[in-house]
Amino acid sequence: MKKQLLIIGGGFAGFWSALSAIRQSRELQKEDEVEVTLVNTDEYLTIRPRLYEVSLEGLRVSLDKYFKPLNIKFIIGKAEIINPEQKLVTVLTDSGSRILNYDYLILSSGSVLKAINIPGIENTFNVDTFNGAQRLEDHLIQLASKSFDDGATTFVVAGSGLTGLEVATVIKEKALKIWGEHAKNAIDFKVVLIEKAEKVGNYYAAEAQDYVIETLKSKDVTVVTGTSLAAVTANGATLSNGTFIPSKTVISTVGLVASSLCNFFKGEKDKLGRLHVNKYLQLEEYDNVIAAGDVANIPTDDKGNNSLMACQFSMFLGKWAGHNAVNALFSQPLKPYNYTDYVTCVDLGQQDGMLTTGWERNLAVSGIEGKNIKMEVTTKLIYPADDVLTALEDSYPEVPNVSQNAV
């Protein structure tokens, strides 16, 4: 009977786990002795870092394109219960519940937008998932059909992390594109960015932070700091300082937490709910479970820095996860995870973007050059190769010098 390798989640970590597992099973000449199965909620690898963009075209990649020729079993459904002791996973599908067994499990179920317990939170929009981004776009189309009347020209963005900055600087472009398909007269859209800290971009080094602030100002984004959302209705947002902002579009970008499936496992978790893993990405309490992507917390150096919820980590964690899972199944040496480089690239709208390097997030490139680097990364580098066998070769767990290559 074939050994069963089960992967939960088809984001960057899950996708690359599956390809890496097939590649390594071929390397060991064990492909006929292992069955790789991946469970995902839909049939796509969603290019999540691009969901804030003006257009949603091309932001999903068919998983079957890669899985069918590589004989990876693919189940569309939602993993709901994991029993690590019995090595069973309950999956809800359109045709009912299925119980899957495994010899080895890779948990790559990703992250979700942090829940905010305020009145009317259901009235907010987000770009956390493709469906969320599509809902926002459909909403803007609906507003355009009514000529953006009754205060609909103001957009409120809550949270000034990387996604918040990108949404705040691009949402006008998105609205103008949609409006341009309905009429030609100009509309003066307004954007209000809400941040609970005293200054936006305080996670960047001083020069980078100054560039962010200057760019927001140049794009007429109103920044309100030291406050947060207190309540949301269909007609606007009330802030914690009592201010009410009339708006039909309030977008929440307040951060991510790990998939709740992490709670089925014993062991230490961080403040985001992620599982702590060893240098091989394994959970210390189990001999047959690896965590990868946004559910995994692994040190990246000896200075206290850990992996972040970002595709640049998830892609490589997935490549290591598939490789090590197959090697563990066949009692082969495991490869320690090694990723010490770190960059951030942010899109700040037309003609503007920024690349920072190192954990201090020092400004390396800005302006149109920074924008072009961001587009190069997100429209090319994070996509799997179009050729399946090339993508399979790319799944080998090794990391280039990202910051050097970026500049």
Short mmCIF file of N, CA and C in Angstrom, two decimals, residues 319-401:
data_model
loop_
_atom_site.label_atom_id
_atom_site.label_comp_id
_atom_site.label_asym_id
_atom_site.label_seq_id
_atom_site.Cartn_x
_atom_site.Cartn_y
_atom_site.Cartn_z
N LYS A 319 8.63 24.57 -0.28
CA LYS A 319 9.63 23.75 -0.97
C LYS A 319 10.38 22.86 0.02
N TRP A 320 10.68 23.40 1.20
CA TRP A 320 11.33 22.60 2.23
C TRP A 320 10.37 21.54 2.79
N ALA A 321 9.11 21.92 2.96
CA ALA A 321 8.14 21.03 3.57
C ALA A 321 7.93 19.75 2.76
N GLY A 322 7.70 19.90 1.45
CA GLY A 322 7.50 18.72 0.61
C GLY A 322 8.71 17.83 0.57
N HIS A 323 9.88 18.45 0.44
CA HIS A 323 11.15 17.71 0.41
C HIS A 323 11.33 16.90 1.70
N ASN A 324 11.15 17.56 2.85
CA ASN A 324 11.39 16.88 4.12
C ASN A 324 10.33 15.86 4.45
N ALA A 325 9.09 16.10 4.06
CA ALA A 325 8.03 15.12 4.32
C ALA A 325 8.31 13.80 3.61
N VAL A 326 8.71 13.90 2.35
CA VAL A 326 9.02 12.68 1.59
C VAL A 326 10.25 11.97 2.17
N ASN A 327 11.27 12.74 2.49
CA ASN A 327 12.46 12.13 3.08
C ASN A 327 12.14 11.46 4.41
N ALA A 328 11.28 12.08 5.21
CA ALA A 328 10.90 11.48 6.49
C ALA A 328 10.14 10.17 6.27
N LEU A 329 9.27 10.14 5.27
CA LEU A 329 8.50 8.93 4.98
C LEU A 329 9.40 7.76 4.62
N PHE A 330 10.55 8.06 4.02
CA PHE A 330 11.44 6.99 3.56
C PHE A 330 12.77 6.98 4.31
N SER A 331 12.74 7.55 5.52
CA SER A 331 13.89 7.48 6.45
C SER A 331 15.18 8.03 5.83
N GLN A 332 15.04 9.12 5.11
CA GLN A 332 16.18 9.80 4.52
C GLN A 332 16.50 11.07 5.32
N PRO A 333 17.71 11.59 5.23
CA PRO A 333 18.07 12.79 6.00
C PRO A 333 17.20 13.98 5.62
N LEU A 334 16.86 14.79 6.63
CA LEU A 334 16.07 15.99 6.39
C LEU A 334 16.98 17.19 6.17
N LYS A 335 16.46 18.18 5.47
CA LYS A 335 17.24 19.37 5.15
C LYS A 335 16.80 20.53 6.04
N PRO A 336 17.71 21.09 6.82
CA PRO A 336 17.33 22.22 7.68
C PRO A 336 16.96 23.44 6.86
N TYR A 337 15.90 24.11 7.29
CA TYR A 337 15.43 25.32 6.61
C TYR A 337 16.46 26.42 6.78
N ASN A 338 16.68 27.16 5.69
CA ASN A 338 17.70 28.21 5.74
C ASN A 338 17.25 29.40 4.90
N TYR A 339 16.77 30.43 5.58
CA TYR A 339 16.35 31.64 4.89
C TYR A 339 16.64 32.82 5.81
N THR A 340 17.69 33.55 5.54
CA THR A 340 18.09 34.65 6.41
C THR A 340 17.86 36.01 5.76
N ASP A 341 17.62 36.03 4.46
CA ASP A 341 17.44 37.28 3.73
C ASP A 341 16.01 37.79 3.92
N TYR A 342 15.82 39.08 3.80
CA TYR A 342 14.47 39.62 3.93
C TYR A 342 14.38 40.96 3.21
N VAL A 343 13.36 41.08 2.36
CA VAL A 343 13.07 42.35 1.69
C VAL A 343 11.57 42.61 1.77
N THR A 344 11.19 43.86 1.63
CA THR A 344 9.79 44.17 1.42
C THR A 344 9.68 45.06 0.20
N CYS A 345 8.65 44.83 -0.59
CA CYS A 345 8.39 45.73 -1.71
C CYS A 345 6.91 46.10 -1.65
N VAL A 346 6.65 47.39 -1.77
CA VAL A 346 5.29 47.89 -1.61
C VAL A 346 4.92 48.77 -2.79
N ASP A 347 3.71 48.60 -3.27
CA ASP A 347 3.16 49.42 -4.36
C ASP A 347 2.45 50.61 -3.71
N LEU A 348 2.83 51.82 -4.12
CA LEU A 348 2.20 53.02 -3.58
C LEU A 348 1.47 53.81 -4.67
N GLY A 349 0.92 53.07 -5.62
CA GLY A 349 0.13 53.71 -6.66
C GLY A 349 0.96 54.14 -7.85
N GLN A 350 0.35 54.89 -8.75
CA GLN A 350 1.00 55.30 -10.00
C GLN A 350 2.35 55.97 -9.73
N GLN A 351 3.37 55.46 -10.40
CA GLN A 351 4.72 56.03 -10.37
C GLN A 351 5.43 55.89 -9.02
N ASP A 352 4.82 55.23 -8.07
CA ASP A 352 5.43 55.16 -6.75
C ASP A 352 5.45 53.74 -6.19
N GLY A 353 6.57 53.41 -5.59
CA GLY A 353 6.73 52.12 -4.92
C GLY A 353 8.02 52.16 -4.12
N MET A 354 8.26 51.10 -3.38
CA MET A 354 9.42 51.14 -2.49
C MET A 354 9.93 49.72 -2.24
N LEU A 355 11.25 49.59 -2.22
CA LEU A 355 11.90 48.36 -1.82
C LEU A 355 12.73 48.65 -0.58
N THR A 356 12.54 47.82 0.46
CA THR A 356 13.40 47.93 1.64
C THR A 356 14.13 46.62 1.83
N THR A 357 15.29 46.69 2.48
CA THR A 357 16.09 45.49 2.69
C THR A 357 16.42 45.33 4.17
N GLY A 358 16.60 44.07 4.55
CA GLY A 358 16.98 43.76 5.92
C GLY A 358 15.81 43.87 6.88
N TRP A 359 16.01 43.34 8.08
CA TRP A 359 14.96 43.37 9.09
C TRP A 359 14.73 44.78 9.62
N GLU A 360 15.67 45.68 9.37
CA GLU A 360 15.48 47.07 9.76
C GLU A 360 14.60 47.79 8.74
N ARG A 361 14.37 47.16 7.59
CA ARG A 361 13.57 47.71 6.50
C ARG A 361 14.13 49.07 6.05
N ASN A 362 15.39 49.04 5.68
CA ASN A 362 16.04 50.25 5.19
C ASN A 362 15.66 50.51 3.74
N LEU A 363 15.44 51.76 3.41
CA LEU A 363 15.04 52.12 2.05
C LEU A 363 16.17 51.84 1.07
N ALA A 364 15.87 51.06 0.05
CA ALA A 364 16.87 50.75 -0.97
C ALA A 364 16.52 51.40 -2.30
N VAL A 365 15.24 51.34 -2.69
CA VAL A 365 14.79 51.89 -3.97
C VAL A 365 13.41 52.49 -3.75
N SER A 366 13.13 53.62 -4.42
CA SER A 366 11.81 54.23 -4.31
C SER A 366 11.38 54.79 -5.66
N GLY A 367 10.20 55.39 -5.69
CA GLY A 367 9.69 56.00 -6.91
C GLY A 367 9.29 54.96 -7.95
N ILE A 368 9.40 55.32 -9.21
CA ILE A 368 8.98 54.43 -10.28
C ILE A 368 9.82 53.16 -10.32
N GLU A 369 11.11 53.28 -9.94
CA GLU A 369 11.96 52.09 -9.91
C GLU A 369 11.47 51.12 -8.84
N GLY A 370 11.07 51.65 -7.70
CA GLY A 370 10.51 50.80 -6.65
C GLY A 370 9.22 50.14 -7.10
N LYS A 371 8.39 50.91 -7.80
CA LYS A 371 7.13 50.38 -8.35
C LYS A 371 7.43 49.24 -9.33
N ASN A 372 8.40 49.43 -10.20
CA ASN A 372 8.73 48.42 -11.21
C ASN A 372 9.25 47.13 -10.56
N ILE A 373 10.04 47.27 -9.49
CA ILE A 373 10.52 46.08 -8.79
C ILE A 373 9.35 45.33 -8.18
N LYS A 374 8.43 46.05 -7.56
CA LYS A 374 7.24 45.42 -6.98
C LYS A 374 6.47 44.65 -8.06
N MET A 375 6.27 45.26 -9.20
CA MET A 375 5.53 44.61 -10.28
C MET A 375 6.28 43.40 -10.83
N GLU A 376 7.59 43.50 -10.92
CA GLU A 376 8.40 42.37 -11.39
C GLU A 376 8.25 41.18 -10.44
N VAL A 377 8.28 41.46 -9.15
CA VAL A 377 8.15 40.39 -8.15
C VAL A 377 6.77 39.76 -8.21
N THR A 378 5.73 40.60 -8.16
CA THR A 378 4.39 40.06 -8.00
C THR A 378 3.72 39.58 -9.28
N THR A 379 4.20 40.06 -10.43
CA THR A 379 3.59 39.60 -11.69
C THR A 379 4.40 38.50 -12.37
N LYS A 380 5.64 38.29 -11.90
CA LYS A 380 6.48 37.28 -12.54
C LYS A 380 7.12 36.31 -11.53
N LEU A 381 7.88 36.86 -10.60
CA LEU A 381 8.73 36.00 -9.77
C LEU A 381 7.96 35.08 -8.84
N ILE A 382 6.78 35.49 -8.38
CA ILE A 382 6.05 34.62 -7.44
C ILE A 382 5.09 33.67 -8.15
N TYR A 383 5.01 33.76 -9.47
CA TYR A 383 4.19 32.80 -10.23
C TYR A 383 5.01 31.55 -10.52
N PRO A 384 4.38 30.37 -10.47
CA PRO A 384 5.10 29.18 -10.91
C PRO A 384 5.37 29.24 -12.41
N ALA A 385 6.46 28.61 -12.83
CA ALA A 385 6.76 28.56 -14.26
C ALA A 385 5.59 27.98 -15.03
N ASP A 386 5.37 28.48 -16.22
CA ASP A 386 4.24 27.99 -17.02
C ASP A 386 4.43 26.52 -17.39
N ASP A 387 5.67 26.12 -17.64
CA ASP A 387 5.96 24.73 -17.96
C ASP A 387 5.99 23.91 -16.67
N VAL A 388 5.23 22.83 -16.64
CA VAL A 388 5.07 22.04 -15.41
C VAL A 388 6.40 21.44 -14.95
N LEU A 389 7.18 20.91 -15.87
CA LEU A 389 8.45 20.29 -15.47
C LEU A 389 9.45 21.32 -14.96
N THR A 390 9.41 22.52 -15.54
CA THR A 390 10.26 23.59 -15.03
C THR A 390 9.85 23.98 -13.62
N ALA A 391 8.54 24.07 -13.40
CA ALA A 391 8.04 24.37 -12.05
C ALA A 391 8.47 23.28 -11.07
N LEU A 392 8.46 22.04 -11.53
CA LEU A 392 8.88 20.93 -10.68
C LEU A 392 10.35 21.08 -10.28
N GLU A 393 11.18 21.44 -11.23
CA GLU A 393 12.60 21.68 -10.93
C GLU A 393 12.77 22.85 -9.96
N ASP A 394 11.91 23.86 -10.11
CA ASP A 394 12.00 25.05 -9.25
C ASP A 394 11.60 24.76 -7.81
N SER A 395 11.02 23.59 -7.57
CA SER A 395 10.55 23.28 -6.21
C SER A 395 11.67 22.80 -5.30
N TYR A 396 12.89 22.70 -5.81
CA TYR A 396 13.99 22.27 -4.96
C TYR A 396 14.23 23.31 -3.87
N PRO A 397 14.42 22.89 -2.62
CA PRO A 397 14.55 23.84 -1.51
C PRO A 397 15.90 24.53 -1.44
N GLU A 398 16.02 25.62 -2.13
CA GLU A 398 17.19 26.48 -2.01
C GLU A 398 16.72 27.92 -2.18
N VAL A 399 17.43 28.85 -1.55
CA VAL A 399 17.00 30.24 -1.54
C VAL A 399 18.05 31.12 -2.18
N PRO A 400 17.67 31.92 -3.17
CA PRO A 400 18.61 32.89 -3.74
C PRO A 400 18.80 34.06 -2.78
N ASN A 401 19.75 34.91 -3.07
CA ASN A 401 19.90 36.14 -2.30
C ASN A 401 18.88 37.14 -2.81
#
